[in-house]
Amino acid sequence: MRKKITKAVFPVAGLGTRFLPATKASPKEMLPIVDKPLIQYAVEEAVAAGATELIFIIGRNKRSIPDHFDMSFELEATLQAGKKFEVLKQIQNILPKNVSCIYIRQAEALGLGHAVLLAKSVVGDDPFSVILADDLIDAEKPAMQQMVELFGLQGASILGVEDVDPSETASYGIVDAKEVSPNVLELHGIVEKPQPDEAPSNLAVVGRYILTPEIFECLENVKPGKGGEIQLTDGIAALMEKQRILAYRFDGKRYDCGSKLGYVKANVEFSMKHDEIGEEFSQYLRDLIK
């Protein structure tokens, strides 16, 4: 019987330099999409996929992330006194009662692979998911839930992928893979940020992974690259020599909220379908473009 994916890793130690000065004192993962921070969307996706242990790899100036998922007695008392029960309910239900949070400090920014490796002591011998909050995915069935269901059938590490414009390959890890069933491909190679004329495809890895615990040994043996960073891509390439790895074209729309334009697009489109402001905001946009 295959183990269930109950542990999710969130690498959130980055400095968010592309959003300065907004991220000078506040984590980029706490930037809101309408009225919820990016990290909450990521956590909700993990929980919907069955995660009960959330492992955050944090750095300096990230205290607002633990604070967000902790109880706030003063705020709750104020809302209670003001009879703002609907908002109070939202605050109290940010995390289900059966879900726990673990925070691990990444003292130096030594790459995504290093951040994942720091979770080893908590993950142990279990398969686990990795979710990058920068990549916000809007899907009827959450993208990670789709991948967990595929893992239940295949029992192999899975990379979430999508087709990108060939001119953009230098911004992503690009896979060399062969389709074995609709939207499921077997990985034969992976290249970190290749130029378009050197890319094996235009199929890009985005911020969703399911990894078997053998990835930790691979990451421990990876040769650090520029700036002493350990790349997750290199660890996955090493794991591929030992195990079958799949790539999965998830069903959903991804917003690159690590870029200003992607972040603004997400806010606009999520605002248009927001229960509270969607209709009024959509009318505002229609009036604006007349």
mmCIF file of C-alpha atoms in Angstrom:
data_model
loop_
_atom_site.group_PDB
_atom_site.id
_atom_site.type_symbol
_atom_site.label_atom_id
_atom_site.label_comp_id
_atom_site.label_asym_id
_atom_site.label_seq_id
_atom_site.Cartn_x
_atom_site.Cartn_y
_atom_site.Cartn_z
ATOM 1 C CA MET A 1 0.000 0.000 0.000
ATOM 2 C CA ARG A 2 1.427 3.368 -1.003
ATOM 3 C CA LYS A 3 1.940 6.009 1.669
ATOM 4 C CA LYS A 4 -0.343 9.010 1.603
ATOM 5 C CA ILE A 5 1.022 12.504 1.025
ATOM 6 C CA THR A 6 0.417 14.169 4.392
ATOM 7 C CA LYS A 7 3.478 16.456 4.545
ATOM 8 C CA ALA A 8 3.814 19.634 2.497
ATOM 9 C CA VAL A 9 6.930 21.812 2.301
ATOM 10 C CA PHE A 10 6.707 25.551 1.630
ATOM 11 C CA PRO A 11 10.046 27.239 0.817
ATOM 12 C CA VAL A 12 9.358 30.829 1.899
ATOM 13 C CA ALA A 13 12.798 32.176 2.805
ATOM 14 C CA GLY A 14 13.359 34.247 -0.355
ATOM 15 C CA LEU A 15 13.928 37.985 -0.151
ATOM 16 C CA GLY A 16 11.317 38.973 -2.742
ATOM 17 C CA THR A 17 13.578 41.567 -4.343
ATOM 18 C CA ARG A 18 11.356 41.969 -7.397
ATOM 19 C CA PHE A 19 8.675 43.522 -5.190
ATOM 20 C CA LEU A 20 10.816 45.991 -3.270
ATOM 21 C CA PRO A 21 10.103 48.250 -1.475
ATOM 22 C CA ALA A 22 6.848 46.426 -0.604
ATOM 23 C CA THR A 23 8.798 43.376 0.573
ATOM 24 C CA LYS A 24 11.467 45.257 2.557
ATOM 25 C CA ALA A 25 9.802 44.351 5.852
ATOM 26 C CA SER A 26 7.028 42.003 4.765
ATOM 27 C CA PRO A 27 7.414 38.625 3.016
ATOM 28 C CA LYS A 28 6.380 38.398 -0.625
ATOM 29 C CA GLU A 29 4.295 35.354 0.342
ATOM 30 C CA MET A 30 2.124 37.674 2.443
ATOM 31 C CA LEU A 31 1.239 39.866 -0.534
ATOM 32 C CA PRO A 32 -2.551 39.685 -0.877
ATOM 33 C CA ILE A 33 -4.605 38.464 -3.785
ATOM 34 C CA VAL A 34 -7.715 40.519 -3.037
ATOM 35 C CA ASP A 35 -8.073 39.641 0.670
ATOM 36 C CA LYS A 36 -5.934 36.532 1.208
ATOM 37 C CA PRO A 37 -2.134 36.317 1.144
ATOM 38 C CA LEU A 38 -0.421 34.113 -1.409
ATOM 39 C CA ILE A 39 0.782 31.691 1.255
ATOM 40 C CA GLN A 40 -2.783 31.046 2.398
ATOM 41 C CA TYR A 41 -3.809 30.027 -1.126
ATOM 42 C CA ALA A 42 -0.847 27.630 -1.186
ATOM 43 C CA VAL A 43 -1.741 26.171 2.216
ATOM 44 C CA GLU A 44 -5.382 25.725 1.229
ATOM 45 C CA GLU A 45 -4.265 23.817 -1.848
ATOM 46 C CA ALA A 46 -2.047 21.522 0.231
ATOM 47 C CA VAL A 47 -4.779 20.876 2.794
ATOM 48 C CA ALA A 48 -7.307 20.110 0.051
ATOM 49 C CA ALA A 49 -4.838 17.474 -1.191
ATOM 50 C CA GLY A 50 -4.674 15.799 2.230
ATOM 51 C CA ALA A 51 -1.714 17.510 3.924
ATOM 52 C CA THR A 52 -1.858 17.624 7.724
ATOM 53 C CA GLU A 53 1.757 18.648 8.453
ATOM 54 C CA LEU A 54 2.845 21.952 6.929
ATOM 55 C CA ILE A 55 6.587 22.589 6.927
ATOM 56 C CA PHE A 56 7.634 26.185 6.293
ATOM 57 C CA ILE A 57 11.262 26.940 5.445
ATOM 58 C CA ILE A 58 11.546 30.531 6.593
ATOM 59 C CA GLY A 59 14.193 33.238 6.799
ATOM 60 C CA ARG A 60 14.605 36.620 8.432
ATOM 61 C CA ASN A 61 11.694 39.061 8.444
ATOM 62 C CA LYS A 62 9.228 36.204 7.991
ATOM 63 C CA ARG A 63 7.543 36.370 11.385
ATOM 64 C CA SER A 64 4.275 37.461 9.792
ATOM 65 C CA ILE A 65 3.892 34.001 8.220
ATOM 66 C CA PRO A 66 3.798 32.102 11.553
ATOM 67 C CA ASP A 67 1.696 34.922 12.987
ATOM 68 C CA HIS A 68 -0.827 34.559 10.162
ATOM 69 C CA PHE A 69 -1.411 30.876 10.921
ATOM 70 C CA ASP A 70 -1.358 31.328 14.703
ATOM 71 C CA MET A 71 -4.251 32.375 16.937
ATOM 72 C CA SER A 72 -4.717 36.099 17.535
ATOM 73 C CA PHE A 73 -6.565 36.398 20.829
ATOM 74 C CA GLU A 74 -6.775 40.197 20.794
ATOM 75 C CA LEU A 75 -8.118 40.328 17.220
ATOM 76 C CA GLU A 76 -10.634 37.566 17.858
ATOM 77 C CA ALA A 77 -11.858 39.262 21.037
ATOM 78 C CA THR A 78 -12.250 42.567 19.171
ATOM 79 C CA LEU A 79 -14.240 40.919 16.374
ATOM 80 C CA GLN A 80 -16.370 39.074 18.929
ATOM 81 C CA ALA A 81 -17.126 42.281 20.801
ATOM 82 C CA GLY A 82 -17.984 44.037 17.552
ATOM 83 C CA LYS A 83 -20.284 41.175 16.535
ATOM 84 C CA LYS A 84 -18.324 40.725 13.311
ATOM 85 C CA PHE A 85 -19.017 37.009 13.368
ATOM 86 C CA GLU A 86 -18.491 36.273 9.679
ATOM 87 C CA VAL A 87 -14.979 37.742 9.693
ATOM 88 C CA LEU A 88 -14.281 36.033 13.027
ATOM 89 C CA LYS A 89 -15.227 32.686 11.495
ATOM 90 C CA GLN A 90 -12.824 33.279 8.592
ATOM 91 C CA ILE A 91 -9.981 34.095 10.986
ATOM 92 C CA GLN A 92 -10.631 31.046 13.157
ATOM 93 C CA ASN A 93 -10.839 28.694 10.185
ATOM 94 C CA ILE A 94 -7.630 29.645 8.378
ATOM 95 C CA LEU A 95 -6.332 26.185 9.321
ATOM 96 C CA PRO A 96 -8.365 23.054 10.098
ATOM 97 C CA LYS A 97 -7.933 21.735 13.639
ATOM 98 C CA ASN A 98 -6.116 18.589 12.457
ATOM 99 C CA VAL A 99 -3.384 20.530 10.648
ATOM 100 C CA SER A 100 -0.094 21.456 12.341
ATOM 101 C CA CYS A 101 2.639 23.891 11.296
ATOM 102 C CA ILE A 102 6.398 23.441 11.644
ATOM 103 C CA TYR A 103 8.871 26.262 10.993
ATOM 104 C CA ILE A 104 12.508 25.661 10.041
ATOM 105 C CA ARG A 105 14.962 28.527 9.677
ATOM 106 C CA GLN A 106 17.078 28.763 6.526
ATOM 107 C CA ALA A 107 19.929 30.947 7.753
ATOM 108 C CA GLU A 108 21.378 31.500 4.279
ATOM 109 C CA ALA A 109 19.650 31.651 0.915
ATOM 110 C CA LEU A 110 21.418 28.648 -0.611
ATOM 111 C CA GLY A 111 18.883 27.642 -3.220
ATOM 112 C CA LEU A 112 15.587 25.812 -3.513
ATOM 113 C CA GLY A 113 17.295 22.432 -3.208
ATOM 114 C CA HIS A 114 18.856 23.495 0.090
ATOM 115 C CA ALA A 115 15.477 24.689 1.372
ATOM 116 C CA VAL A 116 13.889 21.323 0.552
ATOM 117 C CA LEU A 117 16.831 19.480 2.138
ATOM 118 C CA LEU A 118 16.220 21.324 5.425
ATOM 119 C CA ALA A 119 12.878 19.525 5.694
ATOM 120 C CA LYS A 120 14.546 16.094 5.847
ATOM 121 C CA SER A 121 14.411 15.742 9.625
ATOM 122 C CA VAL A 122 10.658 16.302 9.624
ATOM 123 C CA VAL A 123 9.715 14.499 6.414
ATOM 124 C CA GLY A 124 11.735 11.379 7.225
ATOM 125 C CA ASP A 125 10.985 8.412 4.965
ATOM 126 C CA ASP A 126 7.673 9.685 3.629
ATOM 127 C CA PRO A 127 6.836 11.042 0.186
ATOM 128 C CA PHE A 128 5.940 14.737 0.378
ATOM 129 C CA SER A 129 4.783 17.692 -1.653
ATOM 130 C CA VAL A 130 6.531 21.003 -2.319
ATOM 131 C CA ILE A 131 4.463 24.081 -3.145
ATOM 132 C CA LEU A 132 5.879 27.445 -4.195
ATOM 133 C CA ALA A 133 3.439 30.185 -3.223
ATOM 134 C CA ASP A 134 4.683 32.422 -6.066
ATOM 135 C CA ASP A 135 2.861 30.146 -8.492
ATOM 136 C CA LEU A 136 -0.829 30.657 -7.817
ATOM 137 C CA ILE A 137 -2.915 28.054 -9.646
ATOM 138 C CA ASP A 138 -6.635 28.544 -10.115
ATOM 139 C CA ALA A 139 -8.277 25.182 -10.758
ATOM 140 C CA GLU A 140 -11.650 23.553 -10.188
ATOM 141 C CA LYS A 141 -9.814 20.636 -8.571
ATOM 142 C CA PRO A 142 -6.675 21.979 -6.833
ATOM 143 C CA ALA A 143 -3.520 21.205 -8.803
ATOM 144 C CA MET A 144 -1.832 19.414 -5.905
ATOM 145 C CA GLN A 145 -4.908 17.258 -5.378
ATOM 146 C CA GLN A 146 -4.672 16.216 -9.029
ATOM 147 C CA MET A 147 -1.020 15.282 -8.512
ATOM 148 C CA VAL A 148 -1.685 13.388 -5.278
ATOM 149 C CA GLU A 149 -4.300 11.300 -7.064
ATOM 150 C CA LEU A 150 -1.791 10.521 -9.812
ATOM 151 C CA PHE A 151 0.801 9.566 -7.179
ATOM 152 C CA GLY A 152 -1.720 7.150 -5.708
ATOM 153 C CA LEU A 153 -1.836 5.401 -9.073
ATOM 154 C CA GLN A 154 1.847 5.616 -10.036
ATOM 155 C CA GLY A 155 3.863 5.880 -6.806
ATOM 156 C CA ALA A 156 6.516 7.998 -8.530
ATOM 157 C CA SER A 157 7.843 11.522 -8.017
ATOM 158 C CA ILE A 158 5.831 14.023 -10.042
ATOM 159 C CA LEU A 159 6.688 17.488 -11.370
ATOM 160 C CA GLY A 160 3.900 19.913 -12.208
ATOM 161 C CA VAL A 161 4.532 21.307 -15.697
ATOM 162 C CA GLU A 162 2.954 23.567 -18.287
ATOM 163 C CA ASP A 163 3.732 24.652 -21.829
ATOM 164 C CA VAL A 164 5.363 28.071 -22.035
ATOM 165 C CA ASP A 165 6.280 30.245 -24.984
ATOM 166 C CA PRO A 166 9.593 28.952 -26.408
ATOM 167 C CA SER A 167 11.099 32.410 -25.898
ATOM 168 C CA GLU A 168 10.625 32.039 -22.112
ATOM 169 C CA THR A 169 12.567 28.813 -21.507
ATOM 170 C CA ALA A 170 15.481 30.674 -19.904
ATOM 171 C CA SER A 171 13.192 31.493 -16.958
ATOM 172 C CA TYR A 172 12.338 27.892 -16.058
ATOM 173 C CA GLY A 173 13.545 24.378 -15.531
ATOM 174 C CA ILE A 174 12.670 22.658 -18.821
ATOM 175 C CA VAL A 175 11.953 18.939 -19.130
ATOM 176 C CA ASP A 176 12.740 16.393 -21.793
ATOM 177 C CA ALA A 177 9.817 13.999 -21.436
ATOM 178 C CA LYS A 178 7.702 11.539 -23.406
ATOM 179 C CA GLU A 179 3.939 11.361 -23.030
ATOM 180 C CA VAL A 180 2.774 8.003 -21.677
ATOM 181 C CA SER A 181 -0.900 8.886 -21.172
ATOM 182 C CA PRO A 182 -2.980 12.076 -21.527
ATOM 183 C CA ASN A 183 -1.150 14.894 -19.680
ATOM 184 C CA VAL A 184 1.264 12.409 -18.040
ATOM 185 C CA LEU A 185 4.849 12.224 -19.273
ATOM 186 C CA GLU A 186 7.878 10.203 -18.261
ATOM 187 C CA LEU A 187 10.926 12.316 -17.532
ATOM 188 C CA HIS A 188 14.127 11.676 -19.500
ATOM 189 C CA GLY A 189 15.985 14.870 -18.653
ATOM 190 C CA ILE A 190 15.702 18.293 -17.049
ATOM 191 C CA VAL A 191 17.693 21.450 -17.778
ATOM 192 C CA GLU A 192 17.762 24.560 -15.598
ATOM 193 C CA LYS A 193 16.945 27.774 -17.518
ATOM 194 C CA PRO A 194 18.185 26.843 -21.013
ATOM 195 C CA GLN A 195 18.253 29.352 -23.828
ATOM 196 C CA PRO A 196 15.500 28.721 -26.403
ATOM 197 C CA ASP A 197 17.899 27.209 -28.950
ATOM 198 C CA GLU A 198 19.237 24.788 -26.310
ATOM 199 C CA ALA A 199 15.943 23.817 -24.638
ATOM 200 C CA PRO A 200 14.815 20.180 -25.050
ATOM 201 C CA SER A 201 11.168 21.360 -25.134
ATOM 202 C CA ASN A 202 8.989 24.242 -24.030
ATOM 203 C CA LEU A 203 7.516 22.240 -21.146
ATOM 204 C CA ALA A 204 8.376 24.120 -17.958
ATOM 205 C CA VAL A 205 8.442 22.956 -14.348
ATOM 206 C CA VAL A 206 6.311 25.218 -12.171
ATOM 207 C CA GLY A 207 5.994 25.367 -8.407
ATOM 208 C CA ARG A 208 4.372 21.999 -7.683
ATOM 209 C CA TYR A 209 6.283 18.818 -6.822
ATOM 210 C CA ILE A 210 5.645 15.443 -5.238
ATOM 211 C CA LEU A 211 8.952 13.876 -4.232
ATOM 212 C CA THR A 212 9.988 10.561 -2.752
ATOM 213 C CA PRO A 213 12.333 10.709 0.274
ATOM 214 C CA GLU A 214 15.278 9.485 -1.822
ATOM 215 C CA ILE A 215 15.526 13.076 -3.082
ATOM 216 C CA PHE A 216 17.299 14.012 0.168
ATOM 217 C CA GLU A 217 20.313 11.778 -0.499
ATOM 218 C CA CYS A 218 20.494 13.201 -4.020
ATOM 219 C CA LEU A 219 20.432 16.777 -2.702
ATOM 220 C CA GLU A 220 23.114 15.977 -0.132
ATOM 221 C CA ASN A 221 25.405 14.855 -2.957
ATOM 222 C CA VAL A 222 24.640 17.643 -5.411
ATOM 223 C CA LYS A 223 27.586 19.876 -6.212
ATOM 224 C CA PRO A 224 26.686 23.471 -5.264
ATOM 225 C CA GLY A 225 26.504 25.884 -8.150
ATOM 226 C CA LYS A 226 26.811 29.638 -8.439
ATOM 227 C CA GLY A 227 26.786 31.358 -5.045
ATOM 228 C CA GLY A 228 27.004 28.004 -3.273
ATOM 229 C CA GLU A 229 23.366 27.277 -4.119
ATOM 230 C CA ILE A 230 21.962 23.762 -4.272
ATOM 231 C CA GLN A 231 19.463 23.497 -7.110
ATOM 232 C CA LEU A 232 16.415 21.268 -6.771
ATOM 233 C CA THR A 233 16.651 20.664 -10.518
ATOM 234 C CA ASP A 234 20.058 19.013 -10.038
ATOM 235 C CA GLY A 235 18.681 16.819 -7.267
ATOM 236 C CA ILE A 236 15.779 15.739 -9.471
ATOM 237 C CA ALA A 237 18.189 14.927 -12.309
ATOM 238 C CA ALA A 238 20.151 12.698 -9.920
ATOM 239 C CA LEU A 239 16.964 11.056 -8.635
ATOM 240 C CA MET A 240 15.961 10.303 -12.207
ATOM 241 C CA GLU A 241 19.015 8.027 -12.464
ATOM 242 C CA LYS A 242 17.558 5.895 -9.665
ATOM 243 C CA GLN A 243 13.799 6.128 -10.081
ATOM 244 C CA ARG A 244 11.087 6.784 -12.612
ATOM 245 C CA ILE A 245 9.889 10.405 -12.465
ATOM 246 C CA LEU A 246 6.755 11.771 -14.076
ATOM 247 C CA ALA A 247 5.780 15.195 -15.347
ATOM 248 C CA TYR A 248 2.124 16.180 -15.183
ATOM 249 C CA ARG A 249 0.270 18.872 -17.140
ATOM 250 C CA PHE A 250 -2.174 19.966 -14.449
ATOM 251 C CA ASP A 251 -5.619 21.275 -15.264
ATOM 252 C CA GLY A 252 -5.793 24.909 -14.179
ATOM 253 C CA LYS A 253 -4.533 28.431 -14.843
ATOM 254 C CA ARG A 254 -1.220 29.506 -13.321
ATOM 255 C CA TYR A 255 -0.398 33.067 -12.354
ATOM 256 C CA ASP A 256 3.280 33.908 -11.949
ATOM 257 C CA CYS A 257 2.938 36.035 -8.833
ATOM 258 C CA GLY A 258 6.700 36.285 -8.574
ATOM 259 C CA SER A 259 6.442 38.909 -11.324
ATOM 260 C CA LYS A 260 4.640 42.249 -11.018
ATOM 261 C CA LEU A 261 2.535 41.668 -14.125
ATOM 262 C CA GLY A 262 1.486 38.162 -13.105
ATOM 263 C CA TYR A 263 0.614 39.404 -9.635
ATOM 264 C CA VAL A 264 -1.555 42.229 -10.999
ATOM 265 C CA LYS A 265 -3.298 39.842 -13.418
ATOM 266 C CA ALA A 266 -4.120 37.497 -10.544
ATOM 267 C CA ASN A 267 -5.571 40.323 -8.482
ATOM 268 C CA VAL A 268 -7.726 41.533 -11.353
ATOM 269 C CA GLU A 269 -9.082 38.115 -12.287
ATOM 270 C CA PHE A 270 -9.647 36.950 -8.695
ATOM 271 C CA SER A 271 -11.363 40.276 -7.948
ATOM 272 C CA MET A 272 -13.740 39.753 -10.873
ATOM 273 C CA LYS A 273 -15.087 36.536 -9.367
ATOM 274 C CA HIS A 274 -14.894 37.522 -5.704
ATOM 275 C CA ASP A 275 -18.194 36.940 -3.871
ATOM 276 C CA GLU A 276 -18.197 40.367 -2.263
ATOM 277 C CA ILE A 277 -16.844 42.705 -4.950
ATOM 278 C CA GLY A 278 -16.856 40.675 -8.178
ATOM 279 C CA GLU A 279 -19.919 42.170 -9.859
ATOM 280 C CA GLU A 280 -19.113 45.760 -8.941
ATOM 281 C CA PHE A 281 -15.447 45.410 -9.907
ATOM 282 C CA SER A 282 -16.319 43.823 -13.264
ATOM 283 C CA GLN A 283 -18.659 46.732 -13.986
ATOM 284 C CA TYR A 284 -15.871 49.157 -13.055
ATOM 285 C CA LEU A 285 -13.569 47.494 -15.604
ATOM 286 C CA ARG A 286 -16.224 47.660 -18.294
ATOM 287 C CA ASP A 287 -16.724 51.369 -17.604
ATOM 288 C CA LEU A 288 -12.959 51.951 -17.560
ATOM 289 C CA ILE A 289 -12.372 50.583 -21.058
ATOM 290 C CA LYS A 290 -15.268 52.369 -22.737
#
